[in-house]
PDB file of N, CA and C in Angstrom:
ATOM      1  N   MET A 829      42.961 -80.336 -18.572  1.00 75.00           N
ATOM      2  CA  MET A 829      41.610 -80.357 -17.963  1.00 75.00           C
ATOM      3  C   MET A 829      41.599 -82.105 -18.341  1.00 75.00           C
ATOM      4  N   ALA A 830      42.041 -82.529 -19.645  1.00 80.00           N
ATOM      5  CA  ALA A 830      41.854 -83.998 -20.035  1.00 80.00           C
ATOM      6  C   ALA A 830      42.829 -84.826 -19.242  1.00 80.00           C
ATOM      7  N   GLY A 831      43.767 -84.022 -18.490  1.00 82.00           N
ATOM      8  CA  GLY A 831      44.873 -84.883 -18.106  1.00 82.00           C
ATOM      9  C   GLY A 831      43.981 -85.512 -16.363  1.00 82.00           C
ATOM     10  N   ALA A 832      43.026 -83.973 -16.084  1.00 86.00           N
ATOM     11  CA  ALA A 832      42.788 -84.672 -14.486  1.00 86.00           C
ATOM     12  C   ALA A 832      41.662 -85.259 -14.558  1.00 86.00           C
ATOM     13  N   ALA A 833      40.885 -85.058 -15.779  1.00 87.00           N
ATOM     14  CA  ALA A 833      39.763 -86.310 -16.153  1.00 87.00           C
ATOM     15  C   ALA A 833      40.064 -87.721 -15.715  1.00 87.00           C
ATOM     16  N   LYS A 834      38.916 -88.269 -15.472  1.00 89.00           N
ATOM     17  CA  LYS A 834      38.343 -89.652 -15.395  1.00 89.00           C
ATOM     18  C   LYS A 834      38.523 -90.592 -17.043  1.00 89.00           C
ATOM     19  N   VAL A 835      37.392 -89.676 -17.598  1.00 91.00           N
ATOM     20  CA  VAL A 835      37.217 -90.070 -19.363  1.00 91.00           C
ATOM     21  C   VAL A 835      36.973 -88.880 -19.800  1.00 91.00           C
ATOM     22  N   THR A 836      38.359 -89.001 -21.235  1.00 91.00           N
ATOM     23  CA  THR A 836      37.835 -87.984 -21.820  1.00 91.00           C
ATOM     24  C   THR A 836      37.756 -88.545 -23.354  1.00 91.00           C
ATOM     25  N   VAL A 837      36.151 -87.795 -23.852  1.00 91.00           N
ATOM     26  CA  VAL A 837      35.988 -87.922 -25.063  1.00 91.00           C
ATOM     27  C   VAL A 837      36.179 -87.017 -25.525  1.00 91.00           C
ATOM     28  N   CYS A 838      36.689 -87.694 -27.160  1.00 88.00           N
ATOM     29  CA  CYS A 838      37.488 -86.721 -28.238  1.00 88.00           C
ATOM     30  C   CYS A 838      36.576 -86.640 -29.570  1.00 88.00           C
ATOM     31  N   GLU A 839      35.364 -85.795 -30.267  1.00 88.00           N
ATOM     32  CA  GLU A 839      34.743 -86.533 -30.835  1.00 88.00           C
ATOM     33  C   GLU A 839      35.959 -85.724 -32.565  1.00 88.00           C
ATOM     34  N   VAL A 840      36.205 -86.399 -33.463  1.00 88.00           N
ATOM     35  CA  VAL A 840      36.651 -85.898 -34.567  1.00 88.00           C
ATOM     36  C   VAL A 840      35.693 -86.527 -35.339  1.00 88.00           C
ATOM     37  N   GLU A 841      35.989 -85.414 -36.922  1.00 86.00           N
ATOM     38  CA  GLU A 841      35.684 -85.772 -38.215  1.00 86.00           C
ATOM     39  C   GLU A 841      36.025 -86.645 -38.574  1.00 86.00           C
ATOM     40  N   THR A 842      37.408 -87.436 -38.627  1.00 88.00           N
ATOM     41  CA  THR A 842      38.325 -88.553 -39.366  1.00 88.00           C
ATOM     42  C   THR A 842      39.098 -88.894 -38.689  1.00 88.00           C
ATOM     43  N   ILE A 843      39.099 -90.382 -38.666  1.00 90.00           N
ATOM     44  CA  ILE A 843      40.229 -90.937 -38.232  1.00 90.00           C
ATOM     45  C   ILE A 843      41.214 -91.387 -39.214  1.00 90.00           C
ATOM     46  N   VAL A 844      42.110 -90.722 -39.220  1.00 91.00           N
ATOM     47  CA  VAL A 844      43.600 -90.895 -39.779  1.00 91.00           C
ATOM     48  C   VAL A 844      44.805 -91.894 -38.993  1.00 91.00           C
ATOM     49  N   GLU A 845      45.541 -92.322 -40.205  1.00 92.00           N
ATOM     50  CA  GLU A 845      46.312 -93.421 -40.058  1.00 92.00           C
ATOM     51  C   GLU A 845      47.781 -92.410 -39.023  1.00 92.00           C
ATOM     52  N   VAL A 846      48.571 -93.324 -38.230  1.00 89.00           N
ATOM     53  CA  VAL A 846      49.859 -92.494 -37.884  1.00 89.00           C
ATOM     54  C   VAL A 846      50.643 -91.833 -38.787  1.00 89.00           C
ATOM     55  N   GLY A 847      50.728 -90.621 -38.173  1.00 90.00           N
ATOM     56  CA  GLY A 847      52.156 -89.957 -38.887  1.00 90.00           C
ATOM     57  C   GLY A 847      51.691 -88.957 -39.844  1.00 90.00           C
ATOM     58  N   GLU A 848      50.142 -88.708 -40.279  1.00 92.00           N
ATOM     59  CA  GLU A 848      49.718 -87.809 -41.233  1.00 92.00           C
ATOM     60  C   GLU A 848      49.255 -86.306 -40.637  1.00 92.00           C
ATOM     61  N   LEU A 849      49.052 -86.623 -39.452  1.00 89.00           N
ATOM     62  CA  LEU A 849      49.114 -84.916 -38.604  1.00 89.00           C
ATOM     63  C   LEU A 849      50.289 -84.450 -38.261  1.00 89.00           C
ATOM     64  N   TYR A 850      50.526 -83.055 -38.288  1.00 91.00           N
ATOM     65  CA  TYR A 850      51.940 -82.227 -38.006  1.00 91.00           C
ATOM     66  C   TYR A 850      51.593 -82.397 -36.309  1.00 91.00           C
ATOM     67  N   PRO A 851      52.660 -82.410 -35.200  1.00 88.00           N
ATOM     68  CA  PRO A 851      52.625 -82.706 -33.854  1.00 88.00           C
ATOM     69  C   PRO A 851      51.876 -81.615 -33.745  1.00 88.00           C
ATOM     70  N   ASN A 852      52.189 -80.696 -34.490  1.00 91.00           N
ATOM     71  CA  ASN A 852      51.932 -79.329 -33.245  1.00 91.00           C
ATOM     72  C   ASN A 852      50.443 -79.229 -33.390  1.00 91.00           C
ATOM     73  N   ASN A 853      49.875 -79.399 -34.650  1.00 87.00           N
ATOM     74  CA  ASN A 853      48.379 -79.552 -34.680  1.00 87.00           C
ATOM     75  C   ASN A 853      47.721 -80.228 -33.341  1.00 87.00           C
ATOM     76  N   ILE A 854      48.215 -80.935 -32.686  1.00 87.00           N
ATOM     77  CA  ILE A 854      47.820 -81.827 -31.983  1.00 87.00           C
ATOM     78  C   ILE A 854      47.464 -80.820 -30.677  1.00 87.00           C
ATOM     79  N   HIS A 855      46.395 -80.860 -30.350  1.00 86.00           N
ATOM     80  CA  HIS A 855      46.268 -80.077 -28.693  1.00 86.00           C
ATOM     81  C   HIS A 855      45.489 -81.051 -27.284  1.00 86.00           C
ATOM     82  N   THR A 856      45.315 -82.537 -27.972  1.00 87.00           N
ATOM     83  CA  THR A 856      45.056 -82.801 -26.580  1.00 87.00           C
ATOM     84  C   THR A 856      45.796 -84.645 -27.113  1.00 87.00           C
ATOM     85  N   PRO A 857      47.588 -84.952 -26.460  1.00 86.00           N
ATOM     86  CA  PRO A 857      47.643 -86.037 -26.659  1.00 86.00           C
ATOM     87  C   PRO A 857      46.874 -87.466 -26.501  1.00 86.00           C
ATOM     88  N   ASN A 858      47.485 -88.544 -26.838  1.00 83.00           N
ATOM     89  CA  ASN A 858      46.685 -89.653 -26.962  1.00 83.00           C
ATOM     90  C   ASN A 858      46.450 -90.266 -26.325  1.00 83.00           C
ATOM     91  N   ILE A 859      46.909 -90.428 -24.948  1.00 89.00           N
ATOM     92  CA  ILE A 859      47.504 -90.681 -24.120  1.00 89.00           C
ATOM     93  C   ILE A 859      46.501 -90.261 -23.189  1.00 89.00           C
ATOM     94  N   PHE A 860      45.509 -89.341 -22.743  1.00 90.00           N
ATOM     95  CA  PHE A 860      44.299 -88.925 -22.686  1.00 90.00           C
ATOM     96  C   PHE A 860      42.926 -88.853 -22.650  1.00 90.00           C
ATOM     97  N   ILE A 861      43.090 -89.345 -23.483  1.00 90.00           N
ATOM     98  CA  ILE A 861      42.090 -89.950 -24.481  1.00 90.00           C
ATOM     99  C   ILE A 861      41.634 -91.168 -24.260  1.00 90.00           C
ATOM    100  N   GLN A 862      40.570 -91.524 -23.958  1.00 92.00           N
ATOM    101  CA  GLN A 862      40.057 -92.676 -23.185  1.00 92.00           C
ATOM    102  C   GLN A 862      38.892 -93.490 -24.284  1.00 92.00           C
ATOM    103  N   ARG A 863      37.845 -92.627 -25.317  1.00 92.00           N
ATOM    104  CA  ARG A 863      37.014 -92.746 -26.077  1.00 92.00           C
ATOM    105  C   ARG A 863      37.309 -91.815 -26.970  1.00 92.00           C
ATOM    106  N   LEU A 864      36.431 -92.025 -28.166  1.00 91.00           N
ATOM    107  CA  LEU A 864      36.716 -92.122 -29.889  1.00 91.00           C
ATOM    108  C   LEU A 864      35.693 -92.080 -30.248  1.00 91.00           C
ATOM    109  N   ILE A 865      35.101 -91.060 -30.829  1.00 90.00           N
ATOM    110  CA  ILE A 865      34.074 -90.940 -31.692  1.00 90.00           C
ATOM    111  C   ILE A 865      33.874 -89.975 -33.076  1.00 90.00           C
ATOM    112  N   VAL A 866      33.817 -90.749 -34.109  1.00 91.00           N
ATOM    113  CA  VAL A 866      33.579 -90.249 -35.247  1.00 91.00           C
ATOM    114  C   VAL A 866      32.084 -89.528 -34.985  1.00 91.00           C
ATOM    115  N   GLY A 867      31.799 -87.876 -35.300  1.00 86.00           N
ATOM    116  CA  GLY A 867      30.548 -87.171 -35.343  1.00 86.00           C
ATOM    117  C   GLY A 867      30.079 -87.054 -36.730  1.00 86.00           C
ATOM    118  N   THR A 868      29.468 -86.387 -37.153  1.00 85.00           N
ATOM    119  CA  THR A 868      28.495 -86.602 -38.332  1.00 85.00           C
ATOM    120  C   THR A 868      28.178 -84.842 -38.472  1.00 85.00           C
ATOM    121  N   LYS A 869      28.109 -84.483 -39.393  1.00 79.00           N
ATOM    122  CA  LYS A 869      27.147 -83.598 -39.771  1.00 79.00           C
ATOM    123  C   LYS A 869      27.942 -81.803 -39.615  1.00 79.00           C
ATOM    124  N   TYR A 870      29.040 -81.717 -39.634  1.00 73.00           N
ATOM    125  CA  TYR A 870      29.724 -80.972 -39.108  1.00 73.00           C
ATOM    126  C   TYR A 870      29.881 -79.851 -39.855  1.00 73.00           C
ATOM    127  N   GLU A 871      29.638 -78.448 -39.483  1.00 73.00           N
ATOM    128  CA  GLU A 871      29.635 -77.132 -39.884  1.00 73.00           C
ATOM    129  C   GLU A 871      30.778 -76.116 -40.160  1.00 73.00           C
ATOM    130  N   LYS A 872      31.181 -76.305 -41.441  1.00 68.00           N
ATOM    131  CA  LYS A 872      32.872 -75.635 -41.391  1.00 68.00           C
ATOM    132  C   LYS A 872      32.086 -74.578 -41.604  1.00 68.00           C
ATOM    133  N   ARG A 873      32.468 -73.380 -40.295  1.00 68.00           N
ATOM    134  CA  ARG A 873      32.182 -72.217 -40.418  1.00 68.00           C
ATOM    135  C   ARG A 873      33.570 -70.997 -41.122  1.00 68.00           C
ATOM    136  N   ILE A 874      34.382 -71.388 -41.292  1.00 66.00           N
ATOM    137  CA  ILE A 874      35.250 -71.057 -41.540  1.00 66.00           C
ATOM    138  C   ILE A 874      35.293 -71.470 -43.060  1.00 66.00           C
ATOM    139  N   GLU A 875      34.719 -72.381 -43.646  1.00 65.00           N
ATOM    140  CA  GLU A 875      34.571 -72.658 -45.110  1.00 65.00           C
ATOM    141  C   GLU A 875      33.888 -71.521 -45.890  1.00 65.00           C
ATOM    142  N   GLN A 876      32.541 -70.610 -45.108  1.00 65.00           N
ATOM    143  CA  GLN A 876      31.679 -70.166 -45.796  1.00 65.00           C
ATOM    144  C   GLN A 876      32.164 -68.888 -46.182  1.00 65.00           C
ATOM    145  N   LEU A 877      31.946 -68.545 -47.402  1.00 70.00           N
ATOM    146  CA  LEU A 877      31.915 -67.339 -47.866  1.00 70.00           C
ATOM    147  C   LEU A 877      31.498 -66.258 -47.255  1.00 70.00           C
ATOM    148  N   THR A 878      31.768 -64.891 -46.701  1.00 72.00           N
ATOM    149  CA  THR A 878      31.123 -64.089 -46.689  1.00 72.00           C
ATOM    150  C   THR A 878      31.821 -63.279 -46.791  1.00 72.00           C
ATOM    151  N   ILE A 879      30.687 -62.228 -47.226  1.00 78.00           N
ATOM    152  CA  ILE A 879      31.125 -60.888 -48.043  1.00 78.00           C
ATOM    153  C   ILE A 879      29.984 -59.954 -47.568  1.00 78.00           C
ATOM    154  N   ARG A 880      30.718 -58.208 -47.771  1.00 76.00           N
ATOM    155  CA  ARG A 880      29.980 -57.363 -46.771  1.00 76.00           C
ATOM    156  C   ARG A 880      28.825 -56.667 -48.557  1.00 76.00           C
ATOM    157  N   GLU A 881      27.556 -56.353 -47.690  1.00 75.00           N
ATOM    158  CA  GLU A 881      26.603 -56.228 -48.930  1.00 75.00           C
ATOM    159  C   GLU A 881      27.086 -54.238 -49.507  1.00 75.00           C
ATOM    160  N   GLN A 882      26.918 -54.263 -50.648  1.00 66.00           N
ATOM    161  CA  GLN A 882      26.981 -52.758 -51.255  1.00 66.00           C
ATOM    162  C   GLN A 882      25.760 -52.293 -51.357  1.00 66.00           C
TER     163      GLN A 882
END
C-alpha cells in the first residue's frame, strides 16, 4: 500500500544508524517513506507478564 500512496508516514520508537537493523525485519523500504515521526508512550504488550489465575 505504501508504494501506491502519495505520502507515507512512518511512526517509530527510535531512530537508528544505518546498518543497525536486519534487512529482513524491515516491512516498508525507505524509498516509500516521505515522513518520519518519533512516537512517545508506547505500550509494549508483548513484554507484559501474563499468567493464569489458580
